[in-house]
Short mmCIF file of C-alpha atoms and ligand atoms in Angstrom, two decimals:
data_model
loop_
_atom_site.label_atom_id
_atom_site.label_comp_id
_atom_site.label_asym_id
_atom_site.label_seq_id
_atom_site.Cartn_x
_atom_site.Cartn_y
_atom_site.Cartn_z
CA UNK A 569 19.25 -7.54 20.36
CA UNK A 570 17.72 -6.71 23.73
CA UNK A 571 14.00 -6.57 24.53
CA UNK A 572 11.96 -3.50 23.69
CA UNK A 573 12.78 -1.67 20.51
CA UNK A 574 10.56 -0.53 17.66
CA UNK A 575 9.38 -3.06 15.08
CA UNK A 576 7.53 -2.56 11.80
CA UNK A 577 5.84 -5.65 10.35
CA UNK A 578 4.33 -5.68 6.87
CA UNK A 579 1.34 -7.98 6.50
CA UNK A 580 0.82 -7.55 10.25
CA UNK A 581 -2.95 -7.90 10.07
CA UNK A 582 -3.04 -11.70 9.94
CA UNK A 583 -1.13 -14.96 10.11
CA UNK A 584 2.63 -14.93 10.63
CA UNK A 585 2.80 -11.12 10.73
CA UNK A 586 0.16 -10.92 13.46
CA UNK A 587 1.81 -13.80 15.36
CA UNK A 588 5.22 -12.09 15.33
CA UNK A 589 3.59 -8.77 16.24
CA UNK A 590 2.06 -10.37 19.35
CA UNK A 591 5.41 -11.90 20.32
CA UNK A 592 7.30 -8.60 19.95
CA UNK A 593 4.53 -6.77 21.85
CA UNK A 594 4.81 -9.28 24.71
CA UNK A 595 8.50 -8.26 24.91
CA UNK A 596 7.52 -4.62 25.29
CA UNK A 597 8.53 -3.62 21.78
CA UNK A 598 6.66 -0.77 20.14
CA UNK A 599 4.97 -2.49 17.18
CA UNK A 600 3.84 -0.87 13.93
CA UNK A 601 1.46 -3.07 11.94
CA UNK A 602 1.46 -2.32 8.22
CA UNK A 603 -0.88 -3.78 5.61
CA UNK A 604 -3.53 -2.96 3.07
CA UNK A 605 -6.66 -3.56 5.15
CA UNK A 606 -7.18 -1.17 8.07
CA UNK A 607 -9.92 -3.35 9.58
CA UNK A 608 -7.60 -6.36 9.93
CA UNK A 609 -4.74 -4.29 11.32
CA UNK A 610 -7.03 -2.59 13.83
CA UNK A 611 -8.41 -5.94 15.00
CA UNK A 612 -4.86 -7.09 15.83
CA UNK A 613 -4.04 -3.76 17.49
CA UNK A 614 -7.21 -3.98 19.60
CA UNK A 615 -5.89 -7.21 21.13
CA UNK A 616 -2.54 -5.56 21.93
CA UNK A 617 -2.97 -2.03 23.26
CA UNK A 618 -0.30 0.40 22.11
CA UNK A 619 0.31 -1.08 18.66
CA UNK A 620 0.33 1.43 15.83
CA UNK A 621 -1.43 0.82 12.51
CA UNK A 622 -0.29 1.98 9.07
CA UNK A 623 -2.16 1.26 5.85
CA UNK A 624 0.20 0.55 2.95
CA UNK A 625 0.38 -1.47 -0.23
CA UNK A 626 3.98 -2.70 -0.36
CA UNK A 627 3.67 -3.07 -4.15
CA UNK A 628 3.29 0.72 -4.45
CA UNK A 629 6.64 2.45 -4.00
CA UNK A 630 5.15 5.91 -3.46
CA UNK A 631 3.09 4.49 -0.57
CA UNK A 632 6.12 2.68 0.88
CA UNK A 633 8.26 5.83 0.68
CA UNK A 634 5.51 7.89 2.34
CA UNK A 635 5.26 5.27 5.10
CA UNK A 636 9.03 5.41 5.67
CA UNK A 637 8.84 9.19 6.02
CA UNK A 638 5.96 8.97 8.55
CA UNK A 639 7.77 6.29 10.56
CA UNK A 640 11.01 8.31 10.57
CA UNK A 641 9.03 11.17 12.17
CA UNK A 642 6.85 9.21 14.58
CA UNK A 643 9.15 6.32 15.48
CA UNK A 644 12.71 7.46 14.71
CA UNK A 645 14.13 4.63 16.87
CA UNK A 646 12.82 1.95 14.49
CA UNK A 647 15.32 -0.91 14.76
CA UNK A 648 13.55 -3.90 13.18
CA UNK A 649 11.64 -4.26 9.91
CA UNK A 650 9.94 -7.55 9.13
CA UNK A 651 9.32 -7.79 5.39
CA UNK A 652 6.48 -10.29 5.69
CA UNK A 653 3.59 -9.32 3.36
CA UNK A 654 3.01 -11.99 0.73
CA UNK A 655 0.41 -13.71 -1.43
CA UNK A 656 0.22 -17.10 -3.11
CA UNK A 657 -1.66 -18.20 -6.20
CA UNK A 658 -2.05 -21.64 -7.74
CA UNK A 659 -1.40 -21.22 -11.48
CA UNK A 660 -1.47 -23.89 -14.18
CA UNK A 661 0.67 -22.90 -17.17
CA UNK A 662 -0.23 -26.22 -18.81
CA UNK A 663 -3.93 -25.38 -18.95
CA UNK A 664 -3.84 -24.47 -22.65
CA UNK A 665 -5.13 -20.93 -22.16
CA UNK A 666 -3.19 -17.82 -21.12
CA UNK A 667 -3.41 -17.09 -17.41
CA UNK A 668 -4.48 -13.83 -15.78
CA UNK A 669 -1.46 -11.58 -16.46
CA UNK A 670 -2.56 -9.09 -13.82
CA UNK A 671 -2.66 -11.79 -11.13
CA UNK A 672 0.83 -12.98 -12.14
CA UNK A 673 2.18 -9.42 -12.03
CA UNK A 674 0.55 -8.79 -8.70
CA UNK A 675 2.19 -11.83 -7.12
CA UNK A 676 5.62 -10.69 -8.31
CA UNK A 677 4.90 -7.11 -7.22
CA UNK A 678 3.88 -8.05 -3.68
CA UNK A 679 6.30 -10.90 -2.98
CA UNK A 680 9.46 -9.59 -4.65
CA UNK A 681 9.09 -5.93 -5.57
CA UNK A 682 7.41 -5.26 -2.21
CA UNK A 683 10.31 -6.80 -0.28
CA UNK A 684 12.85 -4.81 -2.31
CA UNK A 685 10.89 -1.57 -1.94
CA UNK A 686 10.49 -1.90 1.82
CA UNK A 687 14.20 -2.66 2.18
CA UNK A 688 15.11 0.30 -0.02
CA UNK A 689 12.85 2.75 1.80
CA UNK A 690 13.69 1.67 5.37
CA UNK A 691 17.40 0.86 5.25
CA UNK A 692 18.47 4.50 5.62
CA UNK A 693 16.52 4.73 8.91
CA UNK A 694 17.78 1.32 10.10
CA UNK A 695 21.35 2.38 9.30
CA UNK A 696 21.04 5.19 11.83
CA UNK A 697 20.43 2.81 14.77
CA UNK A 698 23.24 1.41 16.90
CA UNK A 699 21.89 -2.09 16.16
CA UNK A 700 19.15 -2.99 13.70
CA UNK A 701 17.61 -5.89 11.79
CA UNK A 702 15.94 -6.35 8.43
CA UNK A 703 14.03 -9.63 8.38
CA UNK A 704 12.91 -10.90 4.97
CA UNK A 705 10.34 -13.69 5.06
CA UNK A 706 11.16 -16.36 2.49
CA UNK A 707 9.73 -19.88 2.27
CA UNK A 708 10.82 -23.50 2.13
CA UNK A 709 9.34 -23.31 -1.41
CA UNK A 710 12.08 -20.84 -2.31
CA UNK A 711 14.47 -23.79 -1.98
CA UNK A 712 12.31 -26.57 -3.47
CA UNK A 713 9.60 -25.16 -5.76
CA UNK A 714 5.99 -26.24 -5.57
CA UNK A 715 5.05 -26.55 -9.26
CA UNK A 716 1.41 -25.67 -8.55
CA UNK A 717 2.53 -22.28 -7.18
CA UNK A 718 5.24 -21.42 -9.72
CA UNK A 719 5.33 -17.63 -9.38
CA UNK A 720 5.20 -17.82 -5.60
CA UNK A 721 8.10 -20.31 -5.50
CA UNK A 722 10.14 -18.18 -7.93
CA UNK A 723 9.59 -14.99 -5.94
CA UNK A 724 10.67 -16.72 -2.73
CA UNK A 725 13.83 -18.03 -4.42
CA UNK A 726 14.47 -14.44 -5.52
CA UNK A 727 13.91 -13.17 -1.97
CA UNK A 728 16.55 -15.67 -0.80
CA UNK A 729 19.04 -14.39 -3.39
CA UNK A 730 18.24 -10.72 -2.68
CA UNK A 731 18.72 -11.31 1.04
CA UNK A 732 22.17 -12.81 0.47
CA UNK A 733 23.20 -9.79 -1.63
CA UNK A 734 21.87 -7.30 0.92
CA UNK A 735 23.69 -9.13 3.71
CA UNK A 736 26.96 -8.84 1.85
CA UNK A 737 26.40 -5.17 1.04
CA UNK A 738 25.59 -4.39 4.67
CA UNK A 739 28.51 -6.31 6.15
CA UNK A 740 30.33 -4.08 8.59
CA UNK A 741 27.26 -1.89 9.23
CA UNK A 742 24.93 -2.00 12.23
CA UNK A 743 22.17 -3.71 10.21
CA UNK A 744 21.81 -7.49 10.35
CA UNK A 745 19.96 -8.97 7.37
CA UNK A 746 17.94 -12.07 8.26
CA UNK A 747 16.00 -14.57 6.16
CA UNK A 748 13.12 -16.16 8.06
CA UNK A 749 12.10 -19.36 6.27
CA UNK A 750 8.74 -20.78 7.35
CA UNK A 751 7.44 -24.26 6.56
CA UNK A 752 3.70 -24.59 5.87
CA UNK A 753 2.07 -22.68 8.74
CA UNK A 754 -1.64 -22.49 9.64
CA UNK A 755 -2.62 -19.09 8.22
CA UNK A 756 -4.90 -17.65 5.53
CA UNK A 757 -2.18 -17.77 2.85
CA UNK A 758 -3.78 -20.76 1.13
CA UNK A 759 -7.31 -19.38 1.36
CA UNK A 760 -7.84 -19.47 -2.41
CA UNK A 761 -6.89 -23.09 -2.75
CA UNK A 762 -9.33 -25.98 -2.90
CA UNK A 763 -7.27 -28.11 -0.55
CA UNK A 764 -5.24 -26.79 2.38
CA UNK A 765 -1.68 -28.11 2.35
CA UNK A 766 -0.97 -31.01 4.69
CA UNK A 767 1.33 -30.95 7.71
CA UNK A 768 0.84 -27.28 8.57
CA UNK A 769 2.68 -26.05 11.66
CA UNK A 770 0.63 -24.31 14.34
CA UNK A 771 1.14 -20.53 14.26
CA UNK A 772 2.17 -20.35 17.95
CA UNK A 773 4.84 -23.02 17.51
CA UNK A 774 6.17 -21.24 14.43
CA UNK A 775 6.24 -17.87 16.18
CA UNK A 776 8.12 -19.32 19.16
CA UNK A 777 10.74 -20.90 16.88
CA UNK A 778 11.12 -17.70 14.84
CA UNK A 779 11.64 -15.57 17.95
CA UNK A 780 14.20 -18.06 19.28
CA UNK A 781 16.12 -17.77 16.01
CA UNK A 782 16.04 -13.97 16.22
CA UNK A 783 17.19 -14.11 19.85
CA UNK A 784 20.13 -16.29 18.86
CA UNK A 785 21.09 -13.76 16.19
CA UNK A 786 20.76 -16.30 13.34
CA UNK A 787 21.05 -14.93 9.82
CA UNK A 788 18.93 -17.73 8.33
CA UNK A 789 16.10 -19.02 10.47
CA UNK A 790 14.68 -22.11 8.79
CA UNK A 791 11.86 -23.56 10.87
CA UNK A 792 10.59 -27.16 10.97
CA UNK A 793 10.22 -28.79 7.55
CA UNK A 794 11.67 -25.67 5.87
CA UNK A 795 15.00 -26.71 7.37
CA UNK A 796 14.60 -30.13 5.73
CA UNK A 797 13.79 -28.52 2.35
CA UNK A 798 16.75 -26.15 2.57
CA UNK A 799 19.15 -29.02 3.24
CA UNK A 800 17.39 -31.37 0.80
CA UNK A 801 17.63 -28.81 -2.02
CA UNK A 802 21.39 -28.90 -1.63
CA UNK A 803 22.06 -32.60 -1.23
CA UNK A 804 19.29 -34.24 -3.30
CA UNK A 805 17.31 -31.60 -5.24
CA UNK A 806 15.51 -34.06 -7.56
CA UNK A 807 14.38 -36.25 -4.69
CA UNK A 808 12.97 -33.31 -2.73
CA UNK A 809 11.30 -31.83 -5.82
CA UNK A 810 9.47 -35.13 -6.16
CA UNK A 811 8.51 -35.25 -2.48
CA UNK A 812 7.17 -31.69 -2.35
CA UNK A 813 5.16 -32.05 -5.52
CA UNK A 814 3.80 -35.54 -4.86
CA UNK A 815 2.26 -34.33 -1.62
CA UNK A 816 0.31 -31.56 -3.21
CA UNK A 817 -0.67 -32.15 -6.83
N1 NAP B 1385 1.63 -19.79 5.84
C1 NAP B 1385 2.56 -20.47 5.23
O1 NAP B 1385 2.42 -21.70 5.04
C2 NAP B 1385 3.82 -19.81 4.76
C3 NAP B 1385 4.91 -20.63 4.40
C4 NAP B 1385 6.08 -20.01 3.96
C5 NAP B 1385 6.16 -18.63 3.88
N2 NAP B 1385 5.09 -17.87 4.23
C6 NAP B 1385 5.20 -16.41 4.10
O2 NAP B 1385 4.84 -15.77 5.28
C7 NAP B 1385 4.37 -14.45 4.98
C8 NAP B 1385 3.06 -14.21 5.71
O3 NAP B 1385 2.06 -15.05 5.15
P1 NAP B 1385 0.91 -15.71 6.03
O4 NAP B 1385 1.04 -17.17 5.90
O5 NAP B 1385 0.87 -15.11 7.38
O6 NAP B 1385 -0.39 -15.33 5.16
P2 NAP B 1385 -1.56 -14.29 5.42
O7 NAP B 1385 -2.24 -14.57 6.69
O8 NAP B 1385 -2.35 -14.27 4.16
O9 NAP B 1385 -0.76 -12.91 5.60
C9 NAP B 1385 -0.27 -12.15 4.55
C10 NAP B 1385 -0.44 -10.70 4.94
O10 NAP B 1385 0.13 -9.87 3.92
C11 NAP B 1385 -0.74 -8.77 3.73
N3 NAP B 1385 -0.56 -8.26 2.37
C12 NAP B 1385 -0.84 -8.92 1.21
N4 NAP B 1385 -0.57 -8.13 0.17
C13 NAP B 1385 -0.10 -6.97 0.68
C14 NAP B 1385 0.35 -5.75 0.11
N5 NAP B 1385 0.38 -5.58 -1.22
N6 NAP B 1385 0.77 -4.76 0.93
C15 NAP B 1385 0.74 -4.92 2.26
N7 NAP B 1385 0.33 -6.04 2.87
C16 NAP B 1385 -0.09 -7.05 2.09
C17 NAP B 1385 -2.14 -9.32 3.96
O11 NAP B 1385 -3.03 -8.34 4.42
P3 NAP B 1385 -3.93 -7.46 3.43
O12 NAP B 1385 -4.44 -8.39 2.37
O13 NAP B 1385 -4.96 -6.87 4.28
O14 NAP B 1385 -2.97 -6.46 2.91
C18 NAP B 1385 -1.89 -10.30 5.09
O15 NAP B 1385 -2.04 -9.68 6.35
C19 NAP B 1385 4.28 -14.38 3.44
O16 NAP B 1385 5.41 -13.73 2.93
C20 NAP B 1385 4.27 -15.84 3.04
O17 NAP B 1385 4.75 -16.02 1.74
C21 NAP B 1385 3.92 -18.42 4.67
#
Protein backbone atom coordinates (compact mmCIF):
# COMPACT_ATOMS: atom_id res chain seq x y z
CA UNK A 1 0.00 0.00 0.00
CA UNK A 2 1.36 3.43 -0.90
CA UNK A 3 2.20 6.21 1.55
CA UNK A 4 -0.51 8.48 2.90
CA UNK A 5 -3.87 6.94 3.63
CA UNK A 6 -6.03 7.08 6.73
CA UNK A 7 -5.17 4.90 9.72
CA UNK A 8 -7.11 4.23 12.92
CA UNK A 9 -5.09 2.77 15.81
CA UNK A 10 -6.74 1.50 18.98
CA UNK A 11 -4.61 1.89 22.09
CA UNK A 12 -2.86 4.75 20.27
CA UNK A 13 -2.13 6.71 23.44
CA UNK A 14 0.96 4.76 24.48
CA UNK A 15 3.48 2.06 23.65
CA UNK A 16 3.21 0.16 20.38
CA UNK A 17 0.08 2.05 19.28
CA UNK A 18 1.76 5.43 19.77
CA UNK A 19 4.95 4.16 18.07
CA UNK A 20 3.03 2.96 15.00
CA UNK A 21 1.01 6.19 14.98
CA UNK A 22 4.23 8.22 14.80
CA UNK A 23 5.55 6.04 11.97
CA UNK A 24 2.34 6.36 9.91
CA UNK A 25 2.25 10.12 10.59
CA UNK A 26 5.84 10.45 9.33
CA UNK A 27 4.59 8.89 6.07
CA UNK A 28 1.91 11.56 5.76
CA UNK A 29 -0.96 9.29 6.72
CA UNK A 30 -3.95 10.83 8.46
CA UNK A 31 -3.89 9.13 11.88
CA UNK A 32 -6.83 8.62 14.22
CA UNK A 33 -5.75 7.69 17.75
CA UNK A 34 -8.38 5.76 19.69
CA UNK A 35 -8.25 4.80 23.36
CA UNK A 36 -9.94 5.24 26.70
CA UNK A 37 -7.87 8.09 28.13
CA UNK A 38 -8.19 11.42 26.32
CA UNK A 39 -5.18 12.89 28.13
CA UNK A 40 -2.83 10.20 26.82
CA UNK A 41 -4.19 10.40 23.28
CA UNK A 42 -3.91 14.18 23.27
CA UNK A 43 -0.31 14.03 24.49
CA UNK A 44 0.59 11.84 21.48
CA UNK A 45 -1.39 14.07 19.10
CA UNK A 46 0.38 17.16 20.46
CA UNK A 47 3.71 15.68 19.32
CA UNK A 48 2.30 15.01 15.83
CA UNK A 49 0.16 17.89 14.58
CA UNK A 50 -2.86 16.81 12.56
CA UNK A 51 -3.59 13.56 14.38
CA UNK A 52 -7.21 13.06 15.38
CA UNK A 53 -8.25 11.75 18.79
CA UNK A 54 -11.24 9.53 19.57
CA UNK A 55 -12.12 8.28 23.04
CA UNK A 56 -13.44 4.71 22.99
CA UNK A 57 -13.51 1.61 25.13
CA UNK A 58 -13.08 -1.26 22.66
CA UNK A 59 -14.78 -3.60 25.14
CA UNK A 60 -18.03 -1.64 24.71
CA UNK A 61 -19.69 -2.48 21.40
CA UNK A 62 -22.06 0.50 21.46
CA UNK A 63 -19.02 2.80 21.78
CA UNK A 64 -17.16 0.97 19.00
CA UNK A 65 -20.19 1.17 16.67
CA UNK A 66 -20.60 4.89 17.42
CA UNK A 67 -16.90 5.41 16.66
CA UNK A 68 -17.24 3.58 13.33
CA UNK A 69 -20.16 5.83 12.39
CA UNK A 70 -18.20 9.01 13.28
CA UNK A 71 -15.14 7.82 11.35
CA UNK A 72 -17.27 6.91 8.31
CA UNK A 73 -18.49 10.54 8.29
CA UNK A 74 -15.25 12.34 9.10
CA UNK A 75 -12.70 10.05 7.46
CA UNK A 76 -14.56 8.03 4.82
CA UNK A 77 -11.25 7.08 3.14
CA UNK A 78 -10.13 5.02 6.16
CA UNK A 79 -7.97 2.25 4.71
CA UNK A 80 -6.10 0.81 7.71
CA UNK A 81 -7.30 -0.26 11.15
CA UNK A 82 -4.76 -1.40 13.72
CA UNK A 83 -6.50 -3.47 16.38
CA UNK A 84 -3.87 -2.85 19.04
CA UNK A 85 -5.52 -2.08 22.41
CA UNK A 86 -4.65 -4.72 24.99
CA UNK A 87 -4.03 -5.37 28.68
CA UNK A 88 -2.10 -8.03 30.59
CA UNK A 89 -2.60 -9.38 34.09
CA UNK A 90 -0.53 -11.84 36.08
CA UNK A 91 -3.00 -14.33 37.59
CA UNK A 92 -2.24 -17.32 39.81
CA UNK A 93 -4.99 -19.96 39.57
CA UNK A 94 -3.00 -22.12 42.01
CA UNK A 95 -3.25 -19.57 44.81
CA UNK A 96 -6.02 -21.45 46.62
CA UNK A 97 -8.50 -18.58 46.51
CA UNK A 98 -10.79 -17.52 43.66
CA UNK A 99 -9.36 -14.72 41.56
CA UNK A 100 -11.01 -11.41 40.71
CA UNK A 101 -13.68 -12.49 38.18
CA UNK A 102 -14.15 -8.93 36.96
CA UNK A 103 -10.44 -8.58 36.15
CA UNK A 104 -10.50 -11.89 34.26
CA UNK A 105 -13.58 -10.83 32.29
CA UNK A 106 -12.07 -7.46 31.53
CA UNK A 107 -8.92 -9.01 30.06
CA UNK A 108 -11.01 -11.22 27.76
CA UNK A 109 -13.27 -8.29 26.86
CA UNK A 110 -10.43 -5.97 25.88
CA UNK A 111 -8.03 -8.43 24.25
CA UNK A 112 -10.47 -10.69 22.40
CA UNK A 113 -13.95 -9.18 22.34
CA UNK A 114 -12.44 -5.75 21.60
CA UNK A 115 -10.53 -7.07 18.59
CA UNK A 116 -13.64 -8.84 17.26
CA UNK A 117 -15.85 -5.79 17.83
CA UNK A 118 -13.48 -3.39 16.10
CA UNK A 119 -13.18 -5.78 13.15
CA UNK A 120 -16.96 -6.18 12.97
CA UNK A 121 -17.68 -2.45 13.14
CA UNK A 122 -14.97 -1.29 10.72
CA UNK A 123 -14.89 -4.00 8.05
CA UNK A 124 -17.86 -2.55 6.13
CA UNK A 125 -15.98 0.76 5.75
CA UNK A 126 -12.70 -0.98 4.89
CA UNK A 127 -14.51 -3.08 2.27
CA UNK A 128 -15.43 0.11 0.42
CA UNK A 129 -11.77 1.08 -0.21
CA UNK A 130 -9.85 0.02 -3.30
CA UNK A 131 -7.16 -1.41 -0.99
CA UNK A 132 -7.37 -1.75 2.78
CA UNK A 133 -5.78 -3.50 5.77
CA UNK A 134 -6.99 -4.81 9.10
CA UNK A 135 -4.02 -5.36 11.41
CA UNK A 136 -4.66 -7.46 14.53
CA UNK A 137 -1.94 -7.28 17.16
CA UNK A 138 -1.23 -10.72 18.61
CA UNK A 139 1.76 -11.79 20.69
CA UNK A 140 4.53 -14.36 20.77
CA UNK A 141 2.67 -15.58 23.89
CA UNK A 142 -0.26 -16.53 21.66
CA UNK A 143 2.03 -19.24 20.28
CA UNK A 144 3.83 -20.29 23.49
CA UNK A 145 1.81 -19.37 26.60
CA UNK A 146 3.32 -17.64 29.59
CA UNK A 147 1.70 -19.53 32.49
CA UNK A 148 1.87 -16.46 34.76
CA UNK A 149 -0.35 -14.57 32.29
CA UNK A 150 -2.83 -17.32 31.40
CA UNK A 151 -5.79 -15.24 30.24
CA UNK A 152 -3.57 -12.91 28.23
CA UNK A 153 -1.86 -15.85 26.48
CA UNK A 154 -5.23 -17.49 25.75
CA UNK A 155 -6.72 -14.31 24.30
CA UNK A 156 -3.70 -13.85 22.04
CA UNK A 157 -3.97 -17.45 20.81
CA UNK A 158 -7.63 -16.69 20.08
CA UNK A 159 -6.69 -13.51 18.21
CA UNK A 160 -4.35 -15.63 16.06
CA UNK A 161 -7.17 -18.07 15.26
CA UNK A 162 -9.72 -15.30 14.62
CA UNK A 163 -7.28 -13.58 12.27
CA UNK A 164 -6.83 -16.76 10.22
CA UNK A 165 -10.62 -17.14 9.89
CA UNK A 166 -11.10 -13.49 8.90
CA UNK A 167 -8.34 -13.78 6.32
CA UNK A 168 -10.05 -16.74 4.73
CA UNK A 169 -13.45 -15.05 4.76
CA UNK A 170 -12.01 -11.92 3.15
CA UNK A 171 -10.03 -13.72 0.46
CA UNK A 172 -10.81 -12.16 -2.88
CA UNK A 173 -11.85 -8.82 -1.34
CA UNK A 174 -9.80 -5.61 -1.18
CA UNK A 175 -9.08 -6.09 2.55
CA UNK A 176 -5.83 -7.71 3.65
CA UNK A 177 -5.96 -9.20 7.15
CA UNK A 178 -2.62 -9.01 8.97
CA UNK A 179 -1.42 -10.43 12.28
CA UNK A 180 1.34 -8.34 13.85
CA UNK A 181 3.17 -10.46 16.43
CA UNK A 182 5.40 -8.51 18.81
CA UNK A 183 8.04 -9.98 21.09
CA UNK A 184 8.47 -8.34 24.51
CA UNK A 185 8.67 -4.62 23.73
CA UNK A 186 9.53 -1.75 26.10
CA UNK A 187 6.09 -0.31 26.87
CA UNK A 188 3.75 0.11 29.85
CA UNK A 189 2.02 -3.24 29.25
CA UNK A 190 3.79 -4.87 32.20
CA UNK A 191 3.28 -1.91 34.53
CA UNK A 192 1.38 -3.98 37.10
CA UNK A 193 4.06 -6.59 37.41
CA UNK A 194 6.71 -6.69 40.10
CA UNK A 195 9.46 -7.55 37.64
CA UNK A 196 9.67 -6.27 34.07
CA UNK A 197 10.24 -9.09 31.59
CA UNK A 198 13.81 -9.54 30.39
CA UNK A 199 15.07 -9.01 26.85
CA UNK A 200 12.56 -6.33 25.87
CA UNK A 201 12.96 -4.89 22.38
CA UNK A 202 13.26 -1.11 22.07
CA UNK A 203 10.02 0.45 20.82
CA UNK A 204 11.72 2.21 17.87
CA UNK A 205 13.32 -1.01 16.65
CA UNK A 206 9.99 -2.81 16.92
CA UNK A 207 8.13 -0.06 15.07
CA UNK A 208 10.68 -0.07 12.24
CA UNK A 209 10.39 -3.85 11.84
CA UNK A 210 6.58 -3.72 11.95
CA UNK A 211 6.42 -1.01 9.27
CA UNK A 212 8.84 -2.99 7.08
CA UNK A 213 6.56 -6.02 7.36
CA UNK A 214 3.54 -3.92 6.40
CA UNK A 215 5.45 -2.42 3.46
CA UNK A 216 6.31 -5.90 2.23
CA UNK A 217 2.63 -6.84 2.38
CA UNK A 218 3.24 -9.70 4.86
CA UNK A 219 0.15 -11.37 6.31
CA UNK A 220 1.97 -12.44 9.48
CA UNK A 221 4.59 -10.08 10.81
CA UNK A 222 6.45 -11.84 13.61
CA UNK A 223 9.17 -9.60 15.00
CA UNK A 224 12.39 -10.61 16.80
CA UNK A 225 11.94 -13.34 19.42
CA UNK A 226 8.24 -13.66 18.49
CA UNK A 227 9.44 -15.25 15.25
CA UNK A 228 11.44 -17.76 17.31
CA UNK A 229 8.40 -18.55 19.48
CA UNK A 230 6.13 -18.98 16.46
CA UNK A 231 8.53 -21.46 14.86
CA UNK A 232 9.40 -23.12 18.19
CA UNK A 233 5.72 -23.71 19.00
CA UNK A 234 5.47 -25.76 15.83
CA UNK A 235 8.66 -27.79 15.95
CA UNK A 236 9.28 -28.25 19.70
CA UNK A 237 6.32 -26.93 21.74
CA UNK A 238 7.36 -28.54 25.05
CA UNK A 239 10.89 -27.20 24.84
CA UNK A 240 9.72 -23.65 24.14
CA UNK A 241 7.05 -23.81 26.86
CA UNK A 242 9.86 -24.60 29.28
CA UNK A 243 12.10 -21.82 27.98
CA UNK A 244 9.40 -19.11 28.12
CA UNK A 245 8.27 -20.07 31.59
CA UNK A 246 11.71 -20.61 33.11
CA UNK A 247 12.68 -17.07 32.20
CA UNK A 248 9.80 -15.49 33.99
CA UNK A 249 8.47 -17.44 36.95
N1 LIG B 1 4.77 -4.69 25.03
C1 LIG B 1 4.87 -5.96 24.81
O1 LIG B 1 5.81 -6.62 25.31
C2 LIG B 1 3.89 -6.67 23.92
C3 LIG B 1 4.22 -7.96 23.46
C4 LIG B 1 3.31 -8.62 22.64
C5 LIG B 1 2.10 -8.02 22.29
N2 LIG B 1 1.82 -6.78 22.77
C6 LIG B 1 0.52 -6.19 22.40
O2 LIG B 1 0.69 -4.90 21.87
C7 LIG B 1 -0.50 -4.15 22.09
C8 LIG B 1 -0.12 -2.79 22.66
O3 LIG B 1 0.41 -2.97 23.96
P1 LIG B 1 1.60 -2.06 24.53
O4 LIG B 1 2.72 -2.97 24.85
O5 LIG B 1 1.84 -0.90 23.65
O6 LIG B 1 1.00 -1.64 25.96
P2 LIG B 1 0.44 -0.25 26.49
O7 LIG B 1 1.46 0.81 26.37
O8 LIG B 1 -0.14 -0.54 27.82
O9 LIG B 1 -0.71 0.09 25.43
C9 LIG B 1 -1.99 -0.47 25.46
C10 LIG B 1 -2.95 0.61 25.02
O10 LIG B 1 -4.27 0.06 24.96
C11 LIG B 1 -5.17 1.02 25.49
N3 LIG B 1 -6.34 0.33 26.00
C12 LIG B 1 -6.39 -0.56 27.04
N4 LIG B 1 -7.65 -0.97 27.23
C13 LIG B 1 -8.40 -0.34 26.29
C14 LIG B 1 -9.78 -0.34 25.97
N5 LIG B 1 -10.65 -1.09 26.67
N6 LIG B 1 -10.21 0.41 24.95
C15 LIG B 1 -9.36 1.18 24.25
N7 LIG B 1 -8.05 1.23 24.49
C16 LIG B 1 -7.57 0.49 25.51
C17 LIG B 1 -4.39 1.72 26.60
O11 LIG B 1 -4.82 3.04 26.81
P3 LIG B 1 -5.96 3.41 27.88
O12 LIG B 1 -5.70 2.58 29.09
O13 LIG B 1 -5.84 4.85 28.06
O14 LIG B 1 -7.21 3.02 27.17
C18 LIG B 1 -2.99 1.78 25.99
O15 LIG B 1 -2.81 2.96 25.25
C19 LIG B 1 -1.38 -5.00 23.03
O16 LIG B 1 -2.36 -5.67 22.27
C20 LIG B 1 -0.39 -5.99 23.60
O17 LIG B 1 -1.01 -7.18 24.01
C21 LIG B 1 2.68 -6.09 23.56
